[in-house]
PDB file of C-alpha atoms in Angstrom:
ATOM      1  CA  UNK A  19      89.387  83.628 164.392  1.00 81.00           C
ATOM      2  CA  UNK A  20      92.883  83.136 164.403  1.00 89.00           C
ATOM      3  CA  UNK A  21      94.434  79.419 164.588  1.00 94.00           C
ATOM      4  CA  UNK A  22      95.649  77.902 167.293  1.00 96.00           C
ATOM      5  CA  UNK A  23      99.317  76.537 167.172  1.00 97.00           C
ATOM      6  CA  UNK A  24     100.922  73.953 169.585  1.00 96.00           C
ATOM      7  CA  UNK A  25     103.241  73.617 171.070  1.00 97.00           C
ATOM      8  CA  UNK A  26     104.727  77.565 171.768  1.00 96.00           C
ATOM      9  CA  UNK A  27     107.944  76.228 171.810  1.00 97.00           C
ATOM     10  CA  UNK A  28     109.862  73.592 171.038  1.00 97.00           C
ATOM     11  CA  UNK A  29     114.280  72.223 172.116  1.00 97.00           C
ATOM     12  CA  UNK A  30     115.947  69.592 169.588  1.00 95.00           C
ATOM     13  CA  UNK A  31     118.747  68.088 169.101  1.00 96.00           C
ATOM     14  CA  UNK A  32     120.098  67.745 165.520  1.00 95.00           C
ATOM     15  CA  UNK A  33     118.581  64.491 163.844  1.00 93.00           C
ATOM     16  CA  UNK A  34     114.977  64.502 166.420  1.00 94.00           C
ATOM     17  CA  UNK A  35     112.124  64.768 164.643  1.00 94.00           C
ATOM     18  CA  UNK A  36     109.217  67.569 165.689  1.00 94.00           C
ATOM     19  CA  UNK A  37     105.638  67.688 165.039  1.00 96.00           C
ATOM     20  CA  UNK A  38     103.902  71.462 164.983  1.00 97.00           C
ATOM     21  CA  UNK A  39      99.969  71.498 165.313  1.00 97.00           C
ATOM     22  CA  UNK A  40      97.429  74.269 164.048  1.00 97.00           C
ATOM     23  CA  UNK A  41      94.184  74.162 164.419  1.00 96.00           C
ATOM     24  CA  UNK A  42      91.311  76.336 163.208  1.00 93.00           C
ATOM     25  CA  UNK A  43      87.612  76.605 164.861  1.00 90.00           C
ATOM     26  CA  UNK A  44      86.618  77.051 161.060  1.00 86.00           C
ATOM     27  CA  UNK A  45      85.922  75.258 157.815  1.00 83.00           C
ATOM     28  CA  UNK A  46      89.417  75.796 156.201  1.00 85.00           C
ATOM     29  CA  UNK A  47      89.691  75.346 152.570  1.00 85.00           C
ATOM     30  CA  UNK A  48      93.753  76.076 152.699  1.00 89.00           C
ATOM     31  CA  UNK A  49      96.329  75.827 155.225  1.00 93.00           C
ATOM     32  CA  UNK A  50      99.484  77.415 154.432  1.00 93.00           C
ATOM     33  CA  UNK A  51     102.803  76.959 156.262  1.00 95.00           C
ATOM     34  CA  UNK A  52     105.562  79.466 156.567  1.00 95.00           C
ATOM     35  CA  UNK A  53     109.129  79.673 158.840  1.00 96.00           C
ATOM     36  CA  UNK A  54     110.369  83.061 159.518  1.00 95.00           C
ATOM     37  CA  UNK A  55     114.448  83.527 161.439  1.00 94.00           C
ATOM     38  CA  UNK A  56     114.348  86.337 163.560  1.00 88.00           C
ATOM     39  CA  UNK A  57     114.131  89.291 162.044  1.00 84.00           C
ATOM     40  CA  UNK A  58     113.599  88.171 158.504  1.00 89.00           C
ATOM     41  CA  UNK A  59     110.940  87.792 155.959  1.00 91.00           C
ATOM     42  CA  UNK A  60     109.220  84.237 156.283  1.00 93.00           C
ATOM     43  CA  UNK A  61     109.465  81.392 154.053  1.00 93.00           C
ATOM     44  CA  UNK A  62     106.919  79.524 152.215  1.00 91.00           C
ATOM     45  CA  UNK A  63     107.009  75.420 153.032  1.00 92.00           C
ATOM     46  CA  UNK A  64     103.534  74.084 152.499  1.00 90.00           C
ATOM     47  CA  UNK A  65     100.105  74.854 151.240  1.00 90.00           C
ATOM     48  CA  UNK A  66      97.680  71.995 152.000  1.00 90.00           C
ATOM     49  CA  UNK A  67      94.561  72.010 149.848  1.00 85.00           C
ATOM     50  CA  UNK A  68      90.538  70.867 150.506  1.00 81.00           C
ATOM     51  CA  UNK A  69      90.786  67.990 148.622  1.00 77.00           C
ATOM     52  CA  UNK A  70      94.393  66.549 149.365  1.00 76.00           C
ATOM     53  CA  UNK A  71      96.565  68.524 146.877  1.00 73.00           C
ATOM     54  CA  UNK A  72      99.640  69.396 148.322  1.00 75.00           C
ATOM     55  CA  UNK A  73     102.148  71.563 147.413  1.00 73.00           C
ATOM     56  CA  UNK A  74     105.387  72.568 148.904  1.00 74.00           C
ATOM     57  CA  UNK A  75     109.441  71.507 149.840  1.00 70.00           C
ATOM     58  CA  UNK A  76     110.822  67.920 149.168  1.00 66.00           C
ATOM     59  CA  UNK A  77     111.768  67.636 152.455  1.00 71.00           C
ATOM     60  CA  UNK A  78     109.182  69.041 154.793  1.00 81.00           C
ATOM     61  CA  UNK A  79     105.752  67.193 155.219  1.00 89.00           C
ATOM     62  CA  UNK A  80     102.616  67.961 156.249  1.00 92.00           C
ATOM     63  CA  UNK A  81      98.695  66.530 156.687  1.00 91.00           C
ATOM     64  CA  UNK A  82      95.600  68.371 156.622  1.00 92.00           C
ATOM     65  CA  UNK A  83      92.518  66.839 158.451  1.00 90.00           C
ATOM     66  CA  UNK A  84      89.172  68.754 156.312  1.00 87.00           C
ATOM     67  CA  UNK A  85      86.739  67.251 159.275  1.00 88.00           C
ATOM     68  CA  UNK A  86      88.688  68.323 162.406  1.00 89.00           C
ATOM     69  CA  UNK A  87      90.375  71.920 160.900  1.00 90.00           C
ATOM     70  CA  UNK A  88      93.494  70.541 161.573  1.00 94.00           C
ATOM     71  CA  UNK A  89      96.651  70.461 160.056  1.00 95.00           C
ATOM     72  CA  UNK A  90     100.169  69.337 161.022  1.00 95.00           C
ATOM     73  CA  UNK A  91     103.843  70.053 160.145  1.00 95.00           C
ATOM     74  CA  UNK A  92     106.502  67.406 160.599  1.00 93.00           C
ATOM     75  CA  UNK A  93     110.054  68.150 160.810  1.00 92.00           C
ATOM     76  CA  UNK A  94     112.135  65.030 160.481  1.00 89.00           C
ATOM     77  CA  UNK A  95     115.586  64.397 161.400  1.00 90.00           C
ATOM     78  CA  UNK A  96     116.016  68.479 162.086  1.00 91.00           C
ATOM     79  CA  UNK A  97     119.054  70.296 161.118  1.00 92.00           C
ATOM     80  CA  UNK A  98     120.481  73.362 162.727  1.00 95.00           C
ATOM     81  CA  UNK A  99     118.763  75.375 159.809  1.00 93.00           C
ATOM     82  CA  UNK A 100     115.431  74.370 160.846  1.00 94.00           C
ATOM     83  CA  UNK A 101     115.446  76.775 163.792  1.00 96.00           C
ATOM     84  CA  UNK A 102     113.127  79.235 163.418  1.00 96.00           C
ATOM     85  CA  UNK A 103     109.259  80.177 164.061  1.00 96.00           C
ATOM     86  CA  UNK A 104     106.815  78.199 162.314  1.00 97.00           C
ATOM     87  CA  UNK A 105     103.223  80.211 161.216  1.00 96.00           C
ATOM     88  CA  UNK A 106     100.590  78.435 159.910  1.00 96.00           C
ATOM     89  CA  UNK A 107      97.780  80.360 158.148  1.00 93.00           C
ATOM     90  CA  UNK A 108      94.442  79.458 157.325  1.00 91.00           C
ATOM     91  CA  UNK A 109      92.084  80.492 154.464  1.00 86.00           C
ATOM     92  CA  UNK A 110      88.002  79.606 155.232  1.00 77.00           C
ATOM     93  CA  UNK A 111      87.138  79.927 151.662  1.00 67.00           C
ATOM     94  CA  UNK A 112      86.024  82.360 149.255  1.00 63.00           C
ATOM     95  CA  UNK A 113      88.754  85.125 150.044  1.00 60.00           C
ATOM     96  CA  UNK A 114      91.283  83.782 147.381  1.00 62.00           C
ATOM     97  CA  UNK A 115      94.707  84.804 149.662  1.00 67.00           C
ATOM     98  CA  UNK A 116      93.062  86.174 152.918  1.00 79.00           C
ATOM     99  CA  UNK A 117      95.006  84.068 155.389  1.00 87.00           C
ATOM    100  CA  UNK A 118      94.823  84.400 159.352  1.00 90.00           C
ATOM    101  CA  UNK A 119      97.920  83.259 160.882  1.00 93.00           C
ATOM    102  CA  UNK A 120      98.266  81.502 164.049  1.00 95.00           C
ATOM    103  CA  UNK A 121     100.982  83.079 166.523  1.00 94.00           C
ATOM    104  CA  UNK A 122     103.664  80.989 165.910  1.00 96.00           C
ATOM    105  CA  UNK A 123     105.738  78.098 167.042  1.00 97.00           C
ATOM    106  CA  UNK A 124     109.212  78.730 167.909  1.00 96.00           C
ATOM    107  CA  UNK A 125     111.584  75.828 167.318  1.00 97.00           C
ATOM    108  CA  UNK A 126     115.478  75.727 168.180  1.00 97.00           C
ATOM    109  CA  UNK A 127     117.907  73.169 167.080  1.00 96.00           C
ATOM    110  CA  UNK A 128     121.037  72.333 169.459  1.00 95.00           C
ATOM    111  CA  UNK A 129     123.940  70.605 168.074  1.00 94.00           C
TER     112      UNK A 129
ATOM    113  CA  UNK B  19     116.465  88.628 140.075  1.00 63.00           C
ATOM    114  CA  UNK B  20     112.903  88.641 140.649  1.00 70.00           C
ATOM    115  CA  UNK B  21     111.982  89.534 144.151  1.00 92.00           C
ATOM    116  CA  UNK B  22     110.181  91.865 146.590  1.00 95.00           C
ATOM    117  CA  UNK B  23     111.689  95.648 148.031  1.00 95.00           C
ATOM    118  CA  UNK B  24     110.574  97.115 150.911  1.00 96.00           C
ATOM    119  CA  UNK B  25     112.183 100.347 151.648  1.00 89.00           C
ATOM    120  CA  UNK B  26     113.668 101.413 154.014  1.00 91.00           C
ATOM    121  CA  UNK B  27     114.468  98.630 156.974  1.00 92.00           C
ATOM    122  CA  UNK B  28     114.611 100.616 159.773  1.00 94.00           C
ATOM    123  CA  UNK B  29     112.144 104.142 160.366  1.00 94.00           C
ATOM    124  CA  UNK B  30     111.649 106.398 163.066  1.00 94.00           C
ATOM    125  CA  UNK B  31     108.932 108.906 163.041  1.00 91.00           C
ATOM    126  CA  UNK B  32     107.536 111.262 165.427  1.00 91.00           C
ATOM    127  CA  UNK B  33     104.072 110.660 167.133  1.00 91.00           C
ATOM    128  CA  UNK B  34     101.404 112.491 164.926  1.00 90.00           C
ATOM    129  CA  UNK B  35     103.010 112.323 161.882  1.00 91.00           C
ATOM    130  CA  UNK B  36     101.868 110.315 158.612  1.00 94.00           C
ATOM    131  CA  UNK B  37     104.773 107.847 156.969  1.00 94.00           C
ATOM    132  CA  UNK B  38     104.440 105.486 154.163  1.00 95.00           C
ATOM    133  CA  UNK B  39     106.362 102.138 153.644  1.00 96.00           C
ATOM    134  CA  UNK B  40     107.697 101.508 150.242  1.00 96.00           C
ATOM    135  CA  UNK B  41     106.486  98.005 148.560  1.00 97.00           C
ATOM    136  CA  UNK B  42     107.908  96.932 145.075  1.00 97.00           C
ATOM    137  CA  UNK B  43     107.761  93.260 143.083  1.00 97.00           C
ATOM    138  CA  UNK B  44     108.936  92.724 139.999  1.00 95.00           C
ATOM    139  CA  UNK B  45     107.365  89.039 140.058  1.00 93.00           C
ATOM    140  CA  UNK B  46     104.675  90.132 138.370  1.00 93.00           C
ATOM    141  CA  UNK B  47     102.079  88.639 141.017  1.00 93.00           C
ATOM    142  CA  UNK B  48      98.753  90.374 140.855  1.00 92.00           C
ATOM    143  CA  UNK B  49      97.630  90.230 144.408  1.00 92.00           C
ATOM    144  CA  UNK B  50      99.643  92.160 147.251  1.00 94.00           C
ATOM    145  CA  UNK B  51      99.504  92.225 150.560  1.00 94.00           C
ATOM    146  CA  UNK B  52      99.901  94.172 154.086  1.00 96.00           C
ATOM    147  CA  UNK B  53     100.894  92.680 157.290  1.00 96.00           C
ATOM    148  CA  UNK B  54     101.972  94.118 160.893  1.00 96.00           C
ATOM    149  CA  UNK B  55     103.789  91.871 163.153  1.00 95.00           C
ATOM    150  CA  UNK B  56     104.309  92.657 167.048  1.00 93.00           C
ATOM    151  CA  UNK B  57     106.279  90.101 169.246  1.00 85.00           C
ATOM    152  CA  UNK B  58     104.219  86.991 169.901  1.00 81.00           C
ATOM    153  CA  UNK B  59     101.108  87.762 167.936  1.00 83.00           C
ATOM    154  CA  UNK B  60     101.837  86.117 164.407  1.00 87.00           C
ATOM    155  CA  UNK B  61     101.499  88.354 161.217  1.00 93.00           C
ATOM    156  CA  UNK B  62      97.774  90.329 161.508  1.00 94.00           C
ATOM    157  CA  UNK B  63      96.592  91.190 157.756  1.00 93.00           C
ATOM    158  CA  UNK B  64      96.138  95.255 156.916  1.00 96.00           C
ATOM    159  CA  UNK B  65      95.461  95.582 153.505  1.00 95.00           C
ATOM    160  CA  UNK B  66      94.982  93.555 150.384  1.00 92.00           C
ATOM    161  CA  UNK B  67      94.700  93.870 146.803  1.00 93.00           C
ATOM    162  CA  UNK B  68      94.025  91.470 144.215  1.00 90.00           C
ATOM    163  CA  UNK B  69      94.162  93.316 141.382  1.00 91.00           C
ATOM    164  CA  UNK B  70      95.080  97.279 139.902  1.00 94.00           C
ATOM    165  CA  UNK B  71      92.887  99.903 141.296  1.00 95.00           C
ATOM    166  CA  UNK B  72      91.348  97.668 143.988  1.00 94.00           C
ATOM    167  CA  UNK B  73      92.383  96.806 147.591  1.00 94.00           C
ATOM    168  CA  UNK B  74      90.116  95.840 150.794  1.00 92.00           C
ATOM    169  CA  UNK B  75      90.808  95.939 154.036  1.00 92.00           C
ATOM    170  CA  UNK B  76      91.812  93.226 156.090  1.00 90.00           C
ATOM    171  CA  UNK B  77      91.540  92.606 160.035  1.00 89.00           C
ATOM    172  CA  UNK B  78      93.019  95.698 161.127  1.00 94.00           C
ATOM    173  CA  UNK B  79      92.944  97.854 158.819  1.00 95.00           C
ATOM    174  CA  UNK B  80      92.068 101.302 160.938  1.00 96.00           C
ATOM    175  CA  UNK B  81      94.771 103.981 160.883  1.00 96.00           C
ATOM    176  CA  UNK B  82      96.358 102.499 157.511  1.00 97.00           C
ATOM    177  CA  UNK B  83      95.564 103.613 154.288  1.00 97.00           C
ATOM    178  CA  UNK B  84      96.926 101.945 150.753  1.00 98.00           C
ATOM    179  CA  UNK B  85      96.996 102.425 147.198  1.00 97.00           C
ATOM    180  CA  UNK B  86      97.315 100.567 144.059  1.00 97.00           C
ATOM    181  CA  UNK B  87      97.954 102.520 140.843  1.00 97.00           C
ATOM    182  CA  UNK B  88     100.598 100.013 139.355  1.00 97.00           C
ATOM    183  CA  UNK B  89     100.390  96.379 139.408  1.00 96.00           C
ATOM    184  CA  UNK B  90     104.419  96.496 140.438  1.00 97.00           C
ATOM    185  CA  UNK B  91     103.655  99.207 143.972  1.00 98.00           C
ATOM    186  CA  UNK B  92     101.219  99.068 146.801  1.00 98.00           C
ATOM    187  CA  UNK B  93     102.392 101.412 149.149  1.00 98.00           C
ATOM    188  CA  UNK B  94     100.982 101.822 152.641  1.00 97.00           C
ATOM    189  CA  UNK B  95     100.595 104.510 154.504  1.00 97.00           C
ATOM    190  CA  UNK B  96     100.535 104.944 158.042  1.00 96.00           C
ATOM    191  CA  UNK B  97      98.058 107.532 159.525  1.00 94.00           C
ATOM    192  CA  UNK B  98      98.216 109.659 162.955  1.00 89.00           C
ATOM    193  CA  UNK B  99      95.012 107.772 163.531  1.00 88.00           C
ATOM    194  CA  UNK B 100      97.012 104.849 164.018  1.00 89.00           C
ATOM    195  CA  UNK B 101      97.202 104.693 167.844  1.00 89.00           C
ATOM    196  CA  UNK B 102     100.191 101.796 168.244  1.00 91.00           C
ATOM    197  CA  UNK B 103     102.116 102.399 164.731  1.00 94.00           C
ATOM    198  CA  UNK B 104     105.537 100.737 166.546  1.00 95.00           C
ATOM    199  CA  UNK B 105     105.782  97.445 164.825  1.00 95.00           C
ATOM    200  CA  UNK B 106     107.236  95.071 162.160  1.00 95.00           C
ATOM    201  CA  UNK B 107     105.331  96.090 158.678  1.00 97.00           C
ATOM    202  CA  UNK B 108     105.636  92.652 155.859  1.00 96.00           C
ATOM    203  CA  UNK B 109     104.718  92.862 152.414  1.00 97.00           C
ATOM    204  CA  UNK B 110     104.245  89.922 150.412  1.00 95.00           C
ATOM    205  CA  UNK B 111     102.708  89.257 146.935  1.00 94.00           C
ATOM    206  CA  UNK B 112     101.274  86.247 144.982  1.00 91.00           C
ATOM    207  CA  UNK B 113      99.811  85.096 142.008  1.00 86.00           C
ATOM    208  CA  UNK B 114      95.889  84.697 141.798  1.00 73.00           C
ATOM    209  CA  UNK B 115      96.302  80.706 140.827  1.00 63.00           C
ATOM    210  CA  UNK B 116      95.051  78.234 143.257  1.00 59.00           C
ATOM    211  CA  UNK B 117      98.547  77.656 144.983  1.00 65.00           C
ATOM    212  CA  UNK B 118      98.950  80.843 145.941  1.00 79.00           C
ATOM    213  CA  UNK B 119     102.018  80.774 148.075  1.00 85.00           C
ATOM    214  CA  UNK B 120     103.089  84.350 149.636  1.00 90.00           C
ATOM    215  CA  UNK B 121     106.209  86.089 148.899  1.00 92.00           C
ATOM    216  CA  UNK B 122     107.467  88.217 151.177  1.00 95.00           C
ATOM    217  CA  UNK B 123     109.296  91.311 151.485  1.00 95.00           C
ATOM    218  CA  UNK B 124     112.481  91.768 153.757  1.00 94.00           C
ATOM    219  CA  UNK B 125     110.097  93.783 156.000  1.00 95.00           C
ATOM    220  CA  UNK B 126     109.972  97.577 157.566  1.00 96.00           C
ATOM    221  CA  UNK B 127     110.975  98.264 161.506  1.00 95.00           C
ATOM    222  CA  UNK B 128     108.642 101.514 161.931  1.00 96.00           C
ATOM    223  CA  UNK B 129     109.249 103.072 165.409  1.00 95.00           C
ATOM    224  CA  UNK B 130     107.182 106.022 166.584  1.00 93.00           C
ATOM    225  CA  UNK B 131     108.286 107.795 169.305  1.00 91.00           C
TER     226      UNK B 131
END
């Protein structure tokens, strides 16, 4: 089952904050976050594992609520370079690396 | 420099022809993946391989085939049985440790007419 991302799109001014949510109907082992610019490859941002371990970039934070099967990505003091489409990928456990990606959240940061 | 290469970047084929997309990595990663991306649909897993000479079907494997004869290479063949092959195809690789972020190649945009 594909995770649901919200919002579908968001427009920010430089310096503003944003939260992107990812929700699954299945119990999750891990949640991955990636950013993709148009026509380019997705870039890894963050992994959140069941049990609280996280791995990712220093300037990006995220949370993982295991009980609710939800994850949120927090983008603070946004920069123009943050623009792109953000995808969450969820793993329901067992099959290492077999991620199911959401449809994405398009973020546009304006000057 | 280590990374993943996909070639070609753009590919055009006539309907009914098989076509093979190349994916090579020099990151010494054990696992490799193929995704298909359509507008507004996110990334959908076609096939993945955790080790040489072994691979598993993803969510949308019908009409596709793969091989994994070498650790560095994971080619994808789009067969004539794939009903709607026009899409952006992304290859990725990862280690098989617990925190296995995936590294993506630049993608191949396939157009079938």
